[in-house]
Tab-separated table of C-alpha atoms in Angstrom:
chain	number	residue	atom	x	y	z
A	1	MET	CA	-0.259	-0.099	-0.228
A	2	ARG	CA	2.897	2.483	0.611
A	3	GLN	CA	3.817	2.035	-3.102
A	4	ARG	CA	4.349	5.435	-4.658
A	5	ARG	CA	4.183	6.577	-8.130
A	6	GLN	CA	7.617	7.404	-9.777
A	7	ARG	CA	6.563	9.192	-11.531
A	8	GLN	CA	-6.053	28.009	-40.431
A	9	ARG	CA	-4.890	24.961	-42.012
A	10	TRP	CA	-2.835	22.232	-40.733
A	11	LEU	CA	1.153	23.442	-39.340
A	12	SER	CA	3.506	20.929	-39.215
A	13	GLY	CA	7.390	20.908	-37.864
A	14	LEU	CA	8.400	23.439	-34.807
A	15	VAL	CA	5.382	25.803	-34.016
A	16	ALA	CA	6.048	28.156	-32.067
A	17	THR	CA	8.607	29.321	-29.684
A	18	LEU	CA	7.081	30.072	-25.514
A	19	ALA	CA	7.550	30.411	-22.911
A	20	CYS	CA	6.845	30.029	-18.756
A	21	ALA	CA	4.155	29.280	-17.693
A	22	GLY	CA	2.961	28.020	-20.480
A	23	LEU	CA	2.725	27.567	-24.410
A	24	ALA	CA	-0.166	28.243	-26.502
A	25	VAL	CA	0.251	26.421	-29.854
A	26	ASN	CA	0.677	29.570	-32.656
A	27	THR	CA	-2.209	28.813	-35.396
A	28	SER	CA	-1.299	32.007	-37.419
A	29	PRO	CA	0.894	31.353	-40.467
A	30	ALA	CA	4.219	30.011	-39.720
A	31	GLY	CA	5.943	33.225	-40.751
A	32	ALA	CA	3.853	35.699	-38.229
A	33	ALA	CA	5.202	34.362	-35.115
A	34	ASP	CA	9.022	35.268	-36.682
A	35	SER	CA	7.805	39.144	-37.072
A	36	GLN	CA	7.227	39.971	-33.603
A	37	LYS	CA	9.675	39.895	-30.801
A	38	SER	CA	10.271	37.382	-28.161
A	39	THR	CA	12.298	36.764	-24.862
A	40	ARG	CA	13.895	33.713	-25.144
A	41	VAL	CA	16.196	32.106	-22.212
A	42	ALA	CA	19.664	32.424	-21.999
A	43	SER	CA	21.551	30.381	-24.770
A	44	GLY	CA	22.979	28.218	-21.322
A	45	GLY	CA	19.768	26.739	-19.663
A	46	ILE	CA	18.872	23.607	-19.145
A	47	THR	CA	17.397	21.596	-22.288
A	48	TRP	CA	15.232	18.199	-22.341
A	49	PRO	CA	12.518	16.585	-24.544
A	50	ALA	CA	9.448	16.015	-22.875
A	51	ASN	CA	8.191	12.221	-23.249
A	52	LEU	CA	4.916	12.184	-24.520
A	53	THR	CA	5.121	8.454	-24.766
A	54	ARG	CA	3.535	7.723	-21.352
A	55	ILE	CA	0.068	7.851	-20.537
A	56	ASP	CA	-0.806	7.847	-17.043
A	57	ALA	CA	-3.677	8.191	-14.797
A	58	ASP	CA	-2.497	11.643	-14.394
A	59	ASP	CA	-3.883	11.960	-18.173
A	60	VAL	CA	-7.237	12.683	-19.801
A	61	ASN	CA	-8.357	11.382	-22.789
A	62	VAL	CA	-5.532	11.198	-24.690
A	63	ARG	CA	-3.182	8.605	-26.372
A	64	TYR	CA	0.278	8.298	-27.937
A	65	ALA	CA	-0.313	6.072	-31.324
A	66	GLN	CA	1.685	6.691	-34.870
A	67	GLY	CA	4.736	8.778	-33.119
A	68	ALA	CA	2.092	11.707	-31.770
A	69	LEU	CA	0.098	12.314	-28.908
A	70	ARG	CA	-3.725	13.255	-29.636
A	71	ILE	CA	-7.431	12.890	-28.190
A	72	ARG	CA	-8.790	9.250	-27.691
A	73	GLN	CA	-12.327	10.556	-27.692
A	74	GLN	CA	-13.742	13.316	-29.681
A	75	ASP	CA	-17.138	14.011	-27.452
A	76	PHE	CA	-15.814	13.862	-24.427
A	77	HIS	CA	-15.436	17.136	-22.485
A	78	SER	CA	-15.141	17.544	-18.584
A	79	ALA	CA	-18.056	17.400	-15.975
A	80	SER	CA	-18.207	21.458	-14.989
A	81	ALA	CA	-17.119	23.596	-17.888
A	82	GLY	CA	-18.666	20.662	-19.783
A	83	THR	CA	-18.843	23.605	-23.556
A	84	GLU	CA	-15.918	22.026	-25.383
A	85	GLN	CA	-15.741	18.481	-27.176
A	86	GLY	CA	-12.369	16.760	-27.344
A	87	TYR	CA	-10.856	17.703	-24.505
A	88	GLY	CA	-7.941	16.032	-23.339
A	89	THR	CA	-4.527	16.583	-21.446
A	90	GLN	CA	-1.514	15.284	-20.592
A	91	VAL	CA	0.619	15.730	-17.314
A	92	LEU	CA	3.829	15.012	-18.170
A	93	ALA	CA	6.156	13.160	-15.405
A	94	PRO	CA	8.365	16.657	-13.496
A	95	LYS	CA	12.005	17.209	-14.248
A	96	LYS	CA	14.265	17.775	-11.524
A	97	LEU	CA	17.296	20.165	-11.851
A	98	ASP	CA	20.771	20.452	-10.990
A	99	ARG	CA	20.012	24.054	-10.460
A	100	PRO	CA	17.449	26.963	-9.463
A	101	VAL	CA	15.343	28.774	-12.770
A	102	ASN	CA	12.896	31.209	-13.135
A	103	ARG	CA	12.514	30.892	-16.523
A	104	VAL	CA	11.623	28.230	-19.114
A	105	GLN	CA	11.061	28.287	-23.096
A	106	ALA	CA	9.475	25.526	-24.604
A	107	GLU	CA	9.066	24.274	-28.561
A	108	LEU	CA	6.429	22.577	-29.533
A	109	SER	CA	5.719	20.354	-32.745
A	110	ALA	CA	2.425	19.724	-33.690
A	111	ARG	CA	-0.032	19.993	-36.028
A	112	VAL	CA	-3.129	21.449	-35.175
A	113	PRO	CA	-6.055	22.214	-37.624
A	114	SER	CA	-8.511	24.812	-38.009
A	115	GLY	CA	-10.880	25.049	-35.093
A	116	ALA	CA	-8.167	22.695	-32.715
A	117	ARG	CA	-6.544	24.239	-30.395
A	118	VAL	CA	-3.570	23.015	-27.600
A	119	SER	CA	-1.887	24.744	-24.905
A	120	VAL	CA	1.391	23.963	-22.520
A	121	ASP	CA	1.172	24.816	-19.326
A	122	ILE	CA	4.075	24.899	-17.147
A	123	ARG	CA	4.390	25.074	-13.205
A	124	GLY	CA	7.399	25.018	-11.197
A	125	ARG	CA	8.394	22.959	-7.502
A	126	VAL	CA	10.139	25.173	-4.825
A	127	GLU	CA	12.720	24.101	-2.268
A	128	ASP	CA	9.809	23.927	0.811
A	129	GLY	CA	8.068	21.264	-1.422
A	130	SER	CA	5.036	23.533	-2.854
A	131	TRP	CA	4.515	24.327	-6.980
A	132	THR	CA	3.762	27.587	-8.408
A	133	GLU	CA	0.241	27.582	-10.222
A	134	TRP	CA	0.183	26.428	-14.198
A	135	ARG	CA	0.934	28.864	-16.417
A	136	GLU	CA	-0.193	29.211	-20.138
A	137	ALA	CA	2.555	30.743	-22.575
A	138	ALA	CA	0.856	34.521	-24.082
A	139	GLY	CA	4.052	34.548	-26.552
A	140	THR	CA	7.161	35.527	-25.454
A	141	ALA	CA	9.270	34.599	-22.201
A	142	ALA	CA	8.296	35.653	-18.628
A	143	ALA	CA	9.628	34.739	-15.698
A	144	LEU	CA	8.435	31.874	-13.108
A	145	PRO	CA	6.537	33.967	-10.169
A	146	ARG	CA	9.441	31.766	-7.577
A	147	THR	CA	13.046	30.331	-8.401
A	148	VAL	CA	12.449	26.439	-8.975
A	149	THR	CA	14.044	23.179	-8.402
A	150	THR	CA	11.950	21.020	-10.427
A	151	VAL	CA	9.686	21.947	-13.703
A	152	GLN	CA	6.700	19.949	-14.285
A	153	ALA	CA	4.661	20.506	-18.584
A	154	ARG	CA	0.714	20.051	-18.547
A	155	ILE	CA	-0.252	19.941	-22.474
A	156	THR	CA	-4.194	20.593	-23.145
A	157	ILE	CA	-6.058	19.427	-26.223
A	158	TRP	CA	-9.421	20.926	-27.465
A	159	ASP	CA	-9.951	18.607	-30.787
A	160	LYS	CA	-13.855	17.854	-31.075
A	161	ASP	CA	-12.492	16.354	-34.902
A	162	GLY	CA	-9.676	14.143	-33.425
A	163	THR	CA	-6.882	15.653	-35.686
A	164	ALA	CA	-4.735	17.005	-34.053
A	165	ARG	CA	-1.258	15.417	-33.468
A	166	ILE	CA	1.372	16.845	-31.250
A	167	GLN	CA	4.814	15.160	-32.133
A	168	GLY	CA	7.699	16.466	-29.783
A	169	LEU	CA	7.966	19.007	-26.829
A	170	ARG	CA	11.180	20.526	-25.814
A	171	LEU	CA	12.137	22.964	-23.046
A	172	THR	CA	14.454	24.942	-21.703
A	173	ALA	CA	15.064	26.299	-18.499
A	174	ASP	CA	17.341	29.299	-16.837
A	175	ARG	CA	17.796	31.700	-13.956
A	176	GLY	CA	16.864	35.431	-14.966
A	177	PRO	CA	16.200	38.306	-12.691
A	178	GLU	CA	14.363	37.683	-9.642
A	179	PRO	CA	10.961	37.737	-9.581
A	180	ARG	CA	9.024	40.807	-8.184
A	181	THR	CA	6.598	39.199	-7.019
A	182	GLU	CA	6.674	37.574	-3.242
A	183	ARG	CA	4.442	35.026	-1.578
A	184	ARG	CA	1.787	36.426	0.319
A	185	ALA	CA	2.368	35.668	4.213
A	186	ALA	CA	-1.431	34.823	4.518
A	187	ALA	CA	-2.975	32.873	1.763
A	188	PHE	CA	-6.455	34.855	0.092
A	189	SER	CA	-9.495	34.547	0.895
A	190	ALA	CA	-13.067	35.777	-0.399
A	191	ARG	CA	-16.419	35.780	0.221
A	192	VAL	CA	-18.083	34.140	-3.593
A	193	PHE	CA	-21.507	32.287	-4.663
A	194	ALA	CA	-21.297	28.401	-4.105
A	195	THR	CA	-23.272	26.119	-6.422
A	196	ARG	CA	-23.408	22.225	-6.473
A	197	GLU	CA	-21.622	20.385	-9.218
A	198	GLY	CA	-23.433	16.828	-8.444
A	199	LEU	CA	-23.150	15.355	-12.255
A	200	VAL	CA	-22.229	12.021	-10.291
A	201	GLY	CA	-20.262	9.617	-13.041
A	202	GLY	CA	-18.978	12.330	-15.005
A	203	THR	CA	-15.531	13.081	-15.184
A	204	THR	CA	-13.285	16.088	-13.881
A	205	ALA	CA	-11.277	17.786	-15.869
A	206	ASN	CA	-8.087	16.423	-14.129
A	207	GLY	CA	-9.599	13.033	-14.803
A	208	HIS	CA	-11.598	12.045	-11.757
A	209	ILE	CA	-14.853	10.125	-12.276
A	210	ILE	CA	-17.036	11.810	-9.897
A	211	LYS	CA	-18.574	9.556	-6.703
A	212	PRO	CA	-21.870	10.180	-4.716
A	213	ASN	CA	-20.972	12.455	-1.465
A	214	ASP	CA	-17.672	13.688	-3.272
A	215	HIS	CA	-15.249	16.002	-1.500
A	216	PHE	CA	-13.378	18.426	-3.855
A	217	VAL	CA	-14.207	21.566	-5.901
A	218	ALA	CA	-13.964	23.255	-9.169
A	219	LEU	CA	-12.722	26.784	-10.081
A	220	PRO	CA	-12.808	28.430	-13.099
A	221	SER	CA	-9.456	28.150	-14.318
A	222	ARG	CA	-7.042	25.461	-15.073
A	223	ARG	CA	-3.772	27.718	-13.144
A	224	GLY	CA	-5.375	26.111	-9.806
A	225	LEU	CA	-5.975	22.579	-11.319
A	226	SER	CA	-4.564	19.611	-8.900
A	227	PRO	CA	-3.421	16.593	-11.014
A	228	ASN	CA	-5.603	13.536	-10.681
A	229	GLY	CA	-5.670	12.024	-6.653
A	230	SER	CA	-3.408	15.164	-5.387
A	231	SER	CA	-4.289	17.918	-2.802
A	232	GLN	CA	-1.689	20.196	-4.611
A	233	TYR	CA	-4.077	22.997	-5.091
A	234	SER	CA	-6.760	23.221	-1.736
A	235	VAL	CA	-9.515	25.143	-0.816
A	236	GLN	CA	-10.841	25.702	2.676
A	237	VAL	CA	-14.426	26.656	1.916
A	238	CYS	CA	-16.622	27.882	4.966
A	239	GLY	CA	-20.318	27.411	4.833
A	240	PRO	CA	-23.224	27.865	7.358
A	241	ALA	CA	-22.094	25.134	9.413
A	242	ARG	CA	-18.719	24.356	9.482
A	243	CYS	CA	-15.077	24.388	7.253
A	244	GLU	CA	-13.795	21.936	4.666
A	245	THR	CA	-10.418	21.683	3.212
A	246	ALA	CA	-11.139	20.089	-0.474
A	247	PRO	CA	-8.081	19.998	-3.490
A	248	VAL	CA	-9.464	21.329	-6.453
A	249	TRP	CA	-9.818	18.912	-9.177
A	250	ASP	CA	-12.503	20.510	-11.991
A	251	VAL	CA	-12.868	23.460	-14.279
A	252	GLY	CA	-16.031	25.698	-13.633
A	253	PRO	CA	-18.407	26.990	-13.461
A	254	TRP	CA	-19.166	29.609	-16.176
A	255	ASN	CA	-15.734	30.458	-17.070
A	256	THR	CA	-11.975	28.490	-18.019
A	257	ARG	CA	-9.853	31.255	-17.971
A	258	ASP	CA	-11.186	33.116	-14.690
A	259	ASP	CA	-8.079	33.417	-11.995
A	260	TYR	CA	-10.182	35.579	-9.861
A	261	TRP	CA	-8.107	35.189	-6.803
A	262	ASN	CA	-5.010	36.042	-8.305
A	263	PRO	CA	-4.360	39.854	-8.222
A	264	SER	CA	-5.810	42.141	-11.286
A	265	ALA	CA	-2.582	42.678	-12.828
A	266	THR	CA	-1.314	38.944	-13.051
A	267	ARG	CA	-5.075	37.494	-13.680
A	268	GLU	CA	-5.493	35.511	-16.576
A	269	SER	CA	-8.174	37.555	-17.930
A	270	PHE	CA	-11.089	40.041	-17.232
A	271	LYS	CA	-8.200	42.445	-15.660
A	272	ASP	CA	-10.133	44.651	-15.216
A	273	LEU	CA	-11.884	43.599	-12.426
A	274	PRO	CA	-10.759	43.228	-8.789
A	275	GLN	CA	-9.116	40.486	-7.336
A	276	GLY	CA	-11.469	38.079	-5.816
A	277	ARG	CA	-14.148	39.159	-8.152
A	278	PRO	CA	-15.845	36.258	-10.676
A	279	GLU	CA	-16.254	37.332	-13.670
A	280	ALA	CA	-19.364	35.150	-13.460
A	281	GLN	CA	-20.357	37.537	-10.317
A	282	ALA	CA	-19.884	40.816	-12.106
A	283	ALA	CA	-21.513	39.453	-15.455
A	284	TYR	CA	-24.579	39.044	-13.413
A	285	GLU	CA	-24.810	41.116	-10.752
A	286	ASN	CA	-23.249	44.708	-13.194
A	287	GLY	CA	-24.275	43.374	-16.457
A	288	TYR	CA	-20.084	43.483	-17.046
A	289	ASN	CA	-19.176	41.821	-20.309
A	290	GLY	CA	-22.594	42.282	-21.244
A	291	GLY	CA	-23.978	39.724	-18.507
A	292	LEU	CA	-22.000	36.796	-20.773
A	293	ASP	CA	-19.756	34.357	-19.583
A	294	GLY	CA	-16.255	34.450	-21.041
A	295	SER	CA	-17.951	32.096	-23.662
A	296	GLY	CA	-20.528	34.107	-24.994
A	297	ARG	CA	-23.542	32.392	-22.470
A	298	ARG	CA	-25.651	34.037	-20.583
A	299	VAL	CA	-24.933	34.267	-16.886
A	300	ALA	CA	-27.708	33.053	-14.790
A	301	ASN	CA	-26.391	33.300	-11.542
A	302	PRO	CA	-22.591	34.755	-9.849
A	303	ALA	CA	-20.785	31.566	-9.234
A	304	GLY	CA	-17.074	31.399	-8.773
A	305	ILE	CA	-17.332	28.012	-7.144
A	306	ASP	CA	-18.753	24.383	-7.707
A	307	LEU	CA	-18.432	22.156	-4.505
A	308	ALA	CA	-18.858	18.299	-4.800
A	309	ASP	CA	-22.193	16.975	-3.353
A	310	GLY	CA	-20.232	15.815	-0.376
A	311	THR	CA	-18.312	19.147	0.447
A	312	PHE	CA	-21.687	20.976	-0.664
A	313	ALA	CA	-23.698	18.977	2.250
A	314	ASN	CA	-20.816	19.095	4.715
A	315	VAL	CA	-20.419	22.924	4.644
A	316	GLY	CA	-24.113	22.846	5.853
A	317	LEU	CA	-25.839	23.972	2.514
A	318	SER	CA	-29.130	23.295	1.147
A	319	ASP	CA	-29.016	25.303	-1.225
A	320	ASN	CA	-26.456	27.375	-3.508
A	321	GLY	CA	-25.290	30.501	-1.522
A	322	TRP	CA	-22.652	32.560	-0.327
A	323	VAL	CA	-19.372	30.941	1.241
A	324	THR	CA	-15.636	32.331	2.258
A	325	VAL	CA	-12.613	30.526	0.161
A	326	THR	CA	-9.376	30.884	0.913
A	327	TYR	CA	-7.146	29.380	-2.002
A	328	LEU	CA	-5.034	27.573	0.308
A	329	TRP	CA	-1.313	27.803	-1.662
A	330	THR	CA	-1.548	31.437	-2.449
A	331	GLY	CA	0.380	31.606	1.015
A	332	SER	CA	3.796	30.856	1.972
A	333	GLN	CA	4.205	27.615	3.378
A	334	THR	CA	4.831	26.627	6.897
A	335	GLY	CA	6.387	23.463	8.400
A	336	LYS	CA	8.423	20.161	6.880
A	337	THR	CA	7.083	18.887	3.514
A	338	PHE	CA	6.774	15.130	4.073
A	339	PRO	CA	5.023	12.581	1.465
A	340	THR	CA	1.702	11.086	2.143
A	341	TRP	CA	0.008	7.206	1.211
A	342	GLY	CA	-3.034	5.702	1.336
A	343	THR	CA	-6.688	7.355	-0.715
A	344	ASP	CA	-9.382	9.538	0.999
A	345	VAL	CA	-6.812	9.576	4.282
A	346	ARG	CA	-9.073	12.358	6.542
A	347	ILE	CA	-7.700	15.298	7.971
A	348	ARG	CA	-9.734	15.672	11.719
A	349	GLN	CA	-9.742	19.206	13.953
A	350	GLN	CA	-8.172	17.287	16.937
A	351	ALA	CA	-6.011	14.434	17.031
A	352	THR	CA	-8.352	11.913	17.614
A	353	THR	CA	-10.713	9.921	15.294
A	354	ALA	CA	-13.931	10.998	17.364
A	355	SER	CA	-13.223	15.001	16.069
A	356	ALA	CA	-14.653	16.407	13.329
A	357	GLU	CA	-13.388	16.244	9.619
A	358	VAL	CA	-12.062	18.764	8.335
A	359	GLY	CA	-10.672	17.751	4.394
A	360	ARG	CA	-9.062	15.167	3.167
A	361	LEU	CA	-6.150	13.753	1.229
A	362	ALA	CA	-7.444	11.965	-1.808
A	363	GLY	CA	-4.419	9.925	-2.603
A	364	PRO	CA	-0.471	10.290	-2.320
A	365	THR	CA	0.802	14.344	-2.126
A	366	GLN	CA	3.257	16.237	-0.240
A	367	VAL	CA	1.552	18.066	2.985
A	368	ASN	CA	3.592	20.651	5.136
A	369	VAL	CA	4.078	19.498	9.032
A	370	GLN	CA	4.023	22.394	11.423
A	371	CYS	CA	4.414	20.480	14.326
A	372	GLN	CA	3.161	16.583	15.633
A	373	VAL	CA	1.536	15.514	19.090
A	374	HIS	CA	0.694	12.698	20.542
A	375	GLY	CA	-2.935	11.883	20.494
A	376	GLN	CA	-5.174	8.663	20.312
A	377	ARG	CA	-3.427	5.496	19.598
A	378	ILE	CA	-4.461	3.789	16.164
A	379	THR	CA	-3.975	0.902	14.036
A	380	VAL	CA	-3.695	0.360	10.116
A	381	ASP	CA	-3.309	-1.685	8.129
A	382	GLY	CA	-1.110	-3.798	11.020
A	383	ILE	CA	0.459	-0.280	12.094
A	384	THR	CA	0.061	1.151	15.416
A	385	ASN	CA	1.188	4.749	16.338
A	386	ASP	CA	-0.372	7.592	18.649
A	387	ALA	CA	1.517	10.652	16.962
A	388	TRP	CA	-0.501	13.149	14.834
A	389	SER	CA	0.745	16.109	12.687
A	390	TYR	CA	-1.029	18.888	12.423
A	391	LEU	CA	-1.066	20.224	8.578
A	392	PRO	CA	-1.727	23.942	8.565
A	393	GLY	CA	-2.720	24.306	5.533
A	394	TYR	CA	-5.579	21.994	6.045
A	395	GLY	CA	-5.893	23.325	9.754
A	396	GLY	CA	-6.254	20.216	10.462
A	397	TYR	CA	-4.430	16.833	12.270
A	398	ILE	CA	-3.425	13.461	10.426
A	399	SER	CA	-2.187	10.419	11.858
A	400	ASN	CA	1.625	9.698	11.352
A	401	ILE	CA	0.420	6.315	9.786
A	402	PHE	CA	-0.084	8.047	6.800
A	403	ILE	CA	3.162	9.894	6.385
A	404	ASP	CA	5.574	7.563	4.372
A	405	VAL	CA	8.632	7.656	6.404
A	406	ALA	CA	9.886	4.973	8.386
A	407	ASP	CA	10.072	7.211	11.462
A	408	SER	CA	6.798	6.806	13.829
A	409	TRP	CA	7.907	10.585	15.346
A	410	LEU	CA	8.452	12.722	12.607
A	411	PRO	CA	12.361	14.127	12.644
A	412	GLY	CA	12.724	17.321	12.732
A	413	VAL	CA	9.619	18.402	13.424
A	414	PRO	CA	8.811	19.890	17.018
A	415	GLN	CA	5.888	19.293	19.407
A	416	CYS	CA	2.670	21.366	19.249
């Protein structure tokens, strides 16, 4: 059980060289990109080809055949957004680098027909184990928001005809000027309107099959989308009854490019809106964008978050309503980072199984432990321990049994 996973027209050839937190395939004529100025990483950067051949549990509706990555089912769409068929995504293996970097340049080789789209997002892992948000390239090189030592890429395809072919991806990383933005000490919170996602049996944007009484959320941007089974991007949702910490596993409601939790200057779209105000809310309440969402649909409610059925009920909602959401990855990480194992691991308000559940770890992930205590003695899979770790990002405790190290009492972690 403790096993951890190691983990228009046709354009052809090298389509575009774009950088930073992502890459969007250029669907303009090939010569057009050459006439635009772009910033590239230094010639002494670290360069590696991405392996597109390995398809695993992180990947959604894609296959590798005849030398190219392509869509598996043309009619597939993710549950919450649900507007574009032919959706698929591949999360590539992380690349550990031998020195810190803060810029990444990508070269994508692909054939993309008119009507199809391909993007590449990139994120980085910093020394404390946390990840930066995913970023899509805008056509020029840009710095990652923090200096990182590990880089990971994600390819997303929208291709309802099933004819796009992704043949290769090369990444180059180096260290440029230091980022000017600093991480907030406290994670950002906002009061937003929540709707119930439901859609049991559907598939989320990260490949999770929705179950009855499920615990996850959807946000209207892929920048904070966790890989399937992980809690790398999680939110704390506080409703009328209680708070719950849940992972971000789907994209929606309404929009797919509205990271409203970010400052206006770094927001992906709708930069004239203030931080914390979803586009759907502005459209519904104030007629912003003519009352339409980013896809041109009439906005019928001000939702900025979708809640899976279990989360919806647990926070005390019986109908759609207002909740306070904290976007946990936007704050500084505190404590020491450890891997976990197991599925549906409960996070408790206190160090006992009788205490209220404040969140779950759906699968193996990295957690930051602030301190540890001696609490209820429990046994799981023949392992007995009374030590519990406090996870500041979730506001609760998990048994040290689920921390994937040999020690019962974690080394280097103080007592609470």
